[in-house]
Short mmCIF file of C-alpha atoms in Angstrom, two decimals:
data_model
loop_
_atom_site.label_atom_id
_atom_site.label_comp_id
_atom_site.label_asym_id
_atom_site.label_seq_id
_atom_site.Cartn_x
_atom_site.Cartn_y
_atom_site.Cartn_z
CA MET A 25 -38.56 119.18 -13.97
CA ARG A 26 -41.46 116.79 -13.51
CA ILE A 27 -39.30 113.94 -14.77
CA LEU A 28 -36.49 114.78 -12.41
CA SER A 29 -38.93 114.96 -9.52
CA SER A 30 -40.31 111.53 -10.42
CA ASN A 31 -36.85 110.05 -10.66
CA SER A 32 -35.94 111.55 -7.28
CA LYS A 33 -38.96 109.94 -5.70
CA LEU A 34 -38.16 106.58 -7.26
CA PHE A 35 -34.57 106.88 -6.07
CA SER A 36 -35.73 107.68 -2.52
CA LEU A 37 -38.19 104.81 -2.56
CA GLY A 38 -35.54 102.40 -3.88
CA LYS A 39 -33.03 103.53 -1.26
CA GLU A 40 -35.59 103.03 1.51
CA MET A 41 -36.48 99.56 0.26
CA SER A 42 -32.80 98.61 0.03
CA GLN A 43 -32.22 99.72 3.59
CA LYS A 44 -35.18 97.66 4.76
CA SER A 45 -33.90 94.64 2.82
CA ILE A 46 -30.47 94.96 4.33
CA THR A 47 -31.92 95.33 7.82
CA SER A 48 -34.17 92.34 7.21
CA PHE A 49 -31.27 90.27 5.91
CA PHE A 50 -29.17 90.78 8.98
CA THR A 51 -32.04 90.34 11.43
CA LYS A 52 -32.36 86.69 12.42
CA SER A 53 -35.97 85.57 12.88
CA PRO A 54 -36.76 82.60 15.08
CA ALA A 55 -37.82 80.66 11.99
CA ASN A 56 -34.48 81.11 10.31
CA LYS A 57 -32.28 80.77 13.36
CA ILE A 58 -29.96 77.74 13.16
CA VAL A 59 -28.62 76.31 16.38
CA LYS A 60 -25.33 74.45 15.95
CA ARG A 61 -23.45 72.26 18.41
CA SER A 62 -19.89 71.10 18.16
CA LEU A 63 -19.10 67.41 18.40
CA SER A 64 -17.39 68.02 21.72
CA GLU A 65 -20.53 69.65 23.10
CA VAL A 66 -22.63 66.65 22.09
CA GLU A 67 -20.11 64.20 23.58
CA ASN A 68 -19.73 66.16 26.83
CA ILE A 69 -23.37 67.16 27.32
CA ASP A 70 -24.72 67.17 30.90
CA SER A 71 -26.08 63.76 31.97
CA SER A 72 -29.40 65.30 32.89
CA ASN A 73 -30.05 66.13 29.25
CA VAL A 74 -28.44 63.14 27.46
CA ILE A 75 -29.26 62.52 23.85
CA PRO A 76 -30.50 58.93 23.37
CA GLU A 77 -27.66 56.75 22.03
CA ASN A 78 -29.58 55.78 18.91
CA LYS A 79 -29.97 59.47 18.02
CA LYS A 80 -26.54 60.74 19.05
CA VAL A 81 -24.64 59.36 16.05
CA LYS A 82 -27.25 60.83 13.72
CA VAL A 83 -26.91 64.24 15.39
CA ASP A 84 -23.11 64.10 15.19
CA PHE A 85 -23.15 63.01 11.55
CA GLU A 86 -25.70 65.68 10.53
CA GLU A 87 -23.59 68.33 12.21
CA GLU A 88 -20.43 67.11 10.55
CA CYS A 89 -22.19 67.15 7.18
CA GLU A 90 -23.47 70.68 7.80
CA LYS A 91 -19.99 71.89 8.72
CA SER A 92 -18.39 70.23 5.71
CA THR A 93 -21.09 71.37 3.30
CA ASN A 94 -20.87 75.01 4.49
CA LYS A 95 -17.07 74.96 4.40
CA PRO A 96 -15.66 76.04 1.00
CA MET A 97 -13.24 73.61 -0.63
CA GLU A 98 -9.71 74.73 -1.29
CA SER A 99 -9.26 75.91 -4.85
CA SER A 100 -5.79 74.47 -5.19
CA ILE A 101 -6.63 70.77 -5.10
CA ASN A 102 -3.77 68.42 -5.96
CA CYS A 103 -4.88 66.93 -9.24
CA GLN A 104 -3.06 63.71 -8.58
CA ALA A 105 -4.28 63.14 -5.04
CA ASP A 106 -7.45 61.36 -4.05
CA SER A 107 -9.51 64.30 -2.89
CA GLY A 108 -12.81 62.93 -4.12
CA PRO A 109 -14.06 64.26 -7.46
CA LYS A 110 -12.45 63.04 -10.65
CA GLN A 111 -9.75 65.46 -11.70
CA ASN A 112 -8.82 66.40 -15.26
CA THR A 113 -5.77 68.43 -16.13
CA GLN A 114 -6.19 68.26 -19.88
CA ASP A 115 -7.57 71.79 -20.19
CA GLY A 116 -4.28 73.30 -21.28
CA LYS A 117 -3.95 75.38 -18.13
CA GLY A 118 -3.20 72.66 -15.56
CA LEU A 119 -6.43 73.48 -13.71
CA CYS A 120 -8.30 70.77 -11.82
CA MET A 121 -11.68 70.33 -13.54
CA LEU A 122 -14.52 68.19 -12.35
CA THR A 123 -15.78 65.80 -15.03
CA GLU A 124 -19.22 64.34 -15.63
CA SER A 125 -17.77 60.82 -15.79
CA THR A 126 -17.81 60.57 -11.99
CA LYS A 127 -20.74 60.37 -9.56
CA PHE A 128 -18.86 62.52 -7.14
CA ASN A 129 -19.76 66.13 -6.61
CA GLN A 130 -18.72 68.53 -3.94
CA ILE A 131 -21.69 67.78 -1.70
CA GLU A 132 -21.02 64.05 -1.88
CA GLN A 133 -17.33 64.67 -1.24
CA ASN A 134 -18.11 66.70 1.89
CA ARG A 135 -20.59 64.07 3.07
CA LEU A 136 -17.98 61.33 2.73
CA ALA A 137 -15.40 63.44 4.54
CA ALA A 138 -17.81 63.93 7.41
CA GLU A 139 -18.59 60.22 7.54
CA THR A 140 -14.90 59.24 7.60
CA LYS A 141 -14.32 61.67 10.45
CA LEU A 142 -17.17 60.23 12.51
CA MET A 143 -16.34 56.61 11.82
CA SER A 144 -12.70 57.19 12.72
CA LYS A 145 -13.82 58.23 16.19
CA MET A 146 -15.40 54.83 16.68
CA LEU A 147 -12.86 52.71 14.74
CA PRO A 148 -9.21 53.37 15.63
CA ALA A 149 -8.00 51.24 12.71
CA LEU A 150 -9.48 53.89 10.38
CA HIS A 151 -8.28 57.46 10.00
CA PRO A 152 -10.13 60.52 8.63
CA ASN A 153 -7.41 61.18 6.09
CA ILE A 154 -8.18 58.02 4.07
CA GLY A 155 -8.66 58.78 0.37
CA LEU A 156 -12.35 59.33 -0.30
CA THR A 157 -12.69 57.10 -3.36
CA TRP A 158 -11.04 54.30 -1.33
CA PHE A 159 -13.34 54.94 1.65
CA GLN A 160 -16.38 54.74 -0.64
CA ALA A 161 -15.18 51.49 -2.23
CA LEU A 162 -14.32 49.86 1.10
CA ARG A 163 -17.16 51.35 3.13
CA SER A 164 -18.91 48.01 3.79
CA GLU A 165 -15.71 46.49 5.18
CA PHE A 166 -15.62 48.95 8.02
CA ASP A 167 -18.97 47.70 9.30
CA ARG A 168 -17.86 44.06 9.42
CA PRO A 169 -17.06 42.33 12.75
CA TYR A 170 -13.41 41.67 11.77
CA PHE A 171 -12.70 45.37 11.29
CA LYS A 172 -14.28 46.26 14.64
CA LYS A 173 -12.22 43.52 16.30
CA LEU A 174 -9.11 44.86 14.53
CA SER A 175 -9.84 48.34 15.81
CA LYS A 176 -10.16 47.11 19.35
CA PHE A 177 -6.86 45.24 19.04
CA LEU A 178 -5.10 48.26 17.57
CA ALA A 179 -6.43 50.60 20.30
CA GLU A 180 -5.05 48.25 22.95
CA GLU A 181 -1.69 47.99 21.19
CA ARG A 182 -1.36 51.75 20.86
CA SER A 183 -2.13 52.25 24.55
CA LYS A 184 0.97 50.24 25.51
CA THR A 185 4.52 51.56 25.80
CA THR A 186 5.88 49.79 22.71
CA PRO A 187 5.41 52.01 19.60
CA ILE A 188 3.26 50.88 16.71
CA PHE A 189 4.31 51.70 13.13
CA PRO A 190 3.41 53.55 11.08
CA ARG A 191 1.85 56.47 12.97
CA PRO A 192 -1.99 56.52 12.79
CA GLU A 193 -2.03 59.40 10.26
CA GLN A 194 0.33 57.44 7.96
CA VAL A 195 -1.40 54.02 7.93
CA TRP A 196 -3.58 55.01 4.93
CA THR A 197 -0.95 56.92 2.93
CA TRP A 198 -1.41 54.44 0.07
CA THR A 199 -4.97 55.67 -0.46
CA ARG A 200 -4.18 59.37 -0.66
CA GLU A 201 -1.86 59.76 -3.62
CA CYS A 202 -4.08 58.22 -6.33
CA ARG A 203 -7.77 57.50 -6.82
CA ILE A 204 -8.80 53.85 -6.62
CA ASP A 205 -10.06 53.92 -10.23
CA GLU A 206 -6.70 55.15 -11.52
CA ILE A 207 -4.58 52.25 -10.20
CA LYS A 208 -2.70 50.51 -13.02
CA VAL A 209 0.12 48.69 -11.13
CA VAL A 210 0.07 46.92 -7.76
CA ILE A 211 3.22 46.04 -5.75
CA ILE A 212 2.38 43.99 -2.65
CA GLY A 213 4.58 43.87 0.44
CA GLN A 214 4.16 41.80 3.58
CA ASP A 215 4.02 44.16 6.56
CA PRO A 216 5.53 47.61 7.38
CA TYR A 217 9.18 48.12 8.25
CA HIS A 218 9.47 47.61 12.01
CA HIS A 219 12.35 49.93 12.91
CA PRO A 220 11.69 53.51 14.08
CA GLY A 221 11.23 56.12 11.36
CA GLN A 222 10.96 53.70 8.44
CA ALA A 223 7.32 52.88 7.83
CA HIS A 224 5.08 55.60 6.43
CA GLY A 225 2.25 53.79 4.71
CA LEU A 226 3.76 52.76 1.34
CA SER A 227 5.19 49.25 0.90
CA PHE A 228 8.99 49.11 0.37
CA SER A 229 9.19 52.93 0.76
CA VAL A 230 10.84 55.00 3.51
CA PRO A 231 10.74 58.75 4.20
CA VAL A 232 13.44 61.01 2.83
CA GLY A 233 16.39 61.07 5.28
CA VAL A 234 16.00 57.38 6.18
CA ALA A 235 18.49 54.95 4.64
CA PRO A 236 16.86 52.64 2.04
CA PRO A 237 16.51 49.10 3.44
CA PRO A 238 18.23 46.16 1.69
CA SER A 239 15.15 45.01 -0.22
CA LEU A 240 14.67 48.46 -1.69
CA LEU A 241 18.34 48.70 -2.59
CA ASN A 242 17.95 45.45 -4.54
CA MET A 243 14.92 46.92 -6.36
CA TYR A 244 17.11 49.89 -7.36
CA LYS A 245 19.83 47.47 -8.54
CA GLU A 246 17.31 45.66 -10.76
CA LEU A 247 15.99 48.98 -12.07
CA GLU A 248 19.51 50.07 -13.03
CA ASN A 249 19.88 46.89 -15.09
CA ASP A 250 16.35 46.89 -16.50
CA ILE A 251 15.39 50.52 -17.20
CA GLU A 252 17.63 52.56 -19.48
CA GLY A 253 18.76 55.77 -17.88
CA PHE A 254 17.59 54.87 -14.36
CA LYS A 255 19.86 56.40 -11.73
CA ARG A 256 19.63 55.30 -8.16
CA PRO A 257 18.26 58.19 -6.02
CA GLY A 258 19.86 59.16 -2.74
CA HIS A 259 16.70 58.27 -0.80
CA GLY A 260 14.03 55.57 -0.58
CA HIS A 261 10.87 57.66 -0.88
CA LEU A 262 8.62 56.06 -3.57
CA ILE A 263 5.78 58.57 -3.54
CA GLY A 264 6.58 59.46 -7.16
CA TRP A 265 5.43 55.99 -8.22
CA ALA A 266 2.28 56.15 -6.12
CA ARG A 267 1.23 59.39 -7.84
CA GLN A 268 1.46 57.64 -11.21
CA GLY A 269 -1.06 54.93 -10.24
CA VAL A 270 1.28 52.40 -8.62
CA LEU A 271 -0.38 50.97 -5.53
CA LEU A 272 2.31 50.22 -2.89
CA LEU A 273 0.28 48.02 -0.58
CA ASN A 274 1.33 45.95 2.41
CA ALA A 275 -0.85 42.92 3.21
CA VAL A 276 -0.71 43.95 6.89
CA LEU A 277 -0.82 47.70 7.56
CA THR A 278 0.65 47.99 11.09
CA VAL A 279 3.44 46.40 13.11
CA LYS A 280 4.92 46.55 16.62
CA CYS A 281 8.32 48.19 16.97
CA ARG A 282 11.14 45.72 16.20
CA THR A 283 8.68 42.80 16.04
CA PRO A 284 7.98 41.72 12.42
CA ASN A 285 4.64 40.02 11.70
CA SER A 286 3.40 41.04 15.16
CA HIS A 287 0.04 42.21 13.73
CA LYS A 288 -0.42 39.24 11.41
CA ASP A 289 -3.86 37.52 11.41
CA GLN A 290 -5.59 40.39 13.27
CA GLY A 291 -7.78 41.44 10.36
CA TRP A 292 -5.64 43.53 8.04
CA GLU A 293 -5.30 40.66 5.56
CA LYS A 294 -9.08 40.61 5.10
CA LEU A 295 -9.12 44.33 4.44
CA THR A 296 -6.29 44.28 1.91
CA GLY A 297 -7.85 41.20 0.35
CA ALA A 298 -11.00 43.28 -0.18
CA VAL A 299 -8.85 45.93 -1.87
CA ILE A 300 -7.49 43.36 -4.37
CA LYS A 301 -10.97 41.97 -4.98
CA HIS A 302 -12.29 45.45 -5.75
CA LEU A 303 -9.46 46.20 -8.13
CA ASN A 304 -9.98 42.84 -9.80
CA SER A 305 -13.70 43.32 -10.38
CA GLN A 306 -13.72 47.07 -11.17
CA GLY A 307 -10.35 47.49 -12.94
CA GLU A 308 -9.06 46.26 -16.25
CA GLY A 309 -5.54 45.31 -17.32
CA ILE A 310 -3.87 46.06 -13.99
CA VAL A 311 -0.31 44.71 -13.65
CA PHE A 312 0.29 42.91 -10.38
CA LEU A 313 3.95 42.53 -9.32
CA LEU A 314 3.92 39.64 -6.85
CA TRP A 315 7.29 39.13 -5.20
CA GLY A 316 7.61 36.22 -2.80
CA SER A 317 5.18 33.58 -1.61
CA TYR A 318 3.35 35.89 0.77
CA ALA A 319 2.42 38.37 -1.97
CA GLN A 320 1.63 35.60 -4.38
CA LYS A 321 -1.13 34.39 -2.10
CA LYS A 322 -3.11 37.45 -3.22
CA ALA A 323 -3.16 36.00 -6.76
CA GLU A 324 -6.19 33.93 -5.74
CA PHE A 325 -8.22 37.14 -5.84
CA VAL A 326 -7.12 38.10 -9.36
CA ASP A 327 -8.68 37.01 -12.65
CA GLU A 328 -5.69 36.43 -14.95
CA LYS A 329 -7.97 36.89 -17.99
CA ARG A 330 -8.64 40.47 -16.95
CA HIS A 331 -5.29 41.39 -15.46
CA HIS A 332 -1.55 40.62 -15.66
CA LEU A 333 0.47 38.81 -12.97
CA LEU A 334 4.26 38.96 -12.84
CA LYS A 335 5.70 36.64 -10.19
CA THR A 336 9.18 36.11 -8.81
CA VAL A 337 10.99 35.79 -5.49
CA HIS A 338 11.17 38.59 -2.93
CA PRO A 339 13.91 41.28 -3.41
CA SER A 340 15.24 40.46 0.09
CA PRO A 341 19.01 39.74 0.18
CA LEU A 342 18.00 36.20 1.26
CA SER A 343 16.31 35.47 -2.09
CA ALA A 344 17.03 38.19 -4.65
CA SER A 345 19.81 36.16 -6.31
CA ARG A 346 17.39 33.31 -6.90
CA GLY A 347 15.25 35.07 -9.47
CA PHE A 348 14.56 38.70 -8.62
CA PHE A 349 17.73 39.97 -10.29
CA GLY A 350 17.14 39.71 -14.01
CA CYS A 351 13.35 39.37 -13.80
CA LYS A 352 12.90 42.65 -15.69
CA HIS A 353 9.50 43.18 -14.11
CA PHE A 354 9.73 46.96 -14.41
CA SER A 355 10.19 46.99 -18.19
CA ARG A 356 7.78 44.11 -18.69
CA CYS A 357 5.17 46.01 -16.70
CA ASN A 358 5.52 49.06 -18.97
CA GLU A 359 5.27 46.89 -22.08
CA LEU A 360 1.98 45.49 -20.83
CA LEU A 361 0.69 48.98 -20.10
CA GLU A 362 1.71 50.36 -23.50
CA LYS A 363 -0.04 47.45 -25.30
CA GLN A 364 -3.23 48.70 -23.67
CA GLY A 365 -2.56 52.25 -24.78
CA ARG A 366 -1.85 53.33 -21.20
CA THR A 367 0.92 55.61 -20.03
CA PRO A 368 3.92 53.60 -18.80
CA VAL A 369 5.33 54.22 -15.35
CA ASP A 370 8.29 56.57 -15.16
CA TRP A 371 10.27 54.50 -12.68
CA SER A 372 12.94 57.22 -12.57
CA HIS A 373 10.46 59.80 -11.23
CA LEU A 374 11.33 59.69 -7.54
CA PRO A 375 11.29 63.24 -6.17
CA ALA A 376 12.74 63.78 -2.70
CA GLU A 377 9.63 65.06 -0.93
#
């Protein structure tokens, strides 16, 4: 009976302590109280209590970081998309696993996401949905005078009545489907399609439901003659290539409706040149498909001892018959990849998404 009595006292004492702990946990002390402000509150704060300009960006950025760090990441990350951390699906279960081979971790990923969001508010040429590995690699470019000038130009263009293509949220599509360190093929275009509904951020590609333009139809024609078993799809959406490490990059990333080359020499060429320079210095054995004189200008940024350059005329109906047909660039590209022990591109993988 003495033992039971002792246990009962211990139980009562434990219960009392637990209740105090719970009460203490849910009682906010001044020392632990965290005051949060939304970005809109900071931006719309009363003029009598204005945060100094040199501190405001810091406050905004710290708040964005805090929000992002406290926000749990989605568990169903697309393993092929550029969501930040290196993804590995070789665990036999198709699960996305973070590897030690990358410097990314979840905190760093959230910090970068917060930074892209904040910078996009100040630079209209940027968008918060840019792939994080690409943002990290190109971060210094966004601070350069040319990019600030480009952003000002783009803001003015978008404020006018004539539409600008692609839409802001689609300008950086090429960065979202594959990490920058997983690029193995580069196809360079000139500038986006300039008719409504065509451009969506991947060179030569159009959304499902939009008729493939003549240049893309000529690419399909060459594929039919070059790649055994290739069947022309009923659409022009090339996202299936992008997800395999094929960078579909235009030298200029925006255009005015029905006015080709209207955004030429405004700064995009410097940005995409920086992309090629990064791939040249950090990559190895990348295959560059350079079609036409405009794309071939980017060859000056590529070390042919480190990478492979395949050149021919543009697939446009104006020039395709002068060398594009019969170039066999698609099969030659795969041969070069296989010699390196890399997975060839499945050019037939073009899902209608």
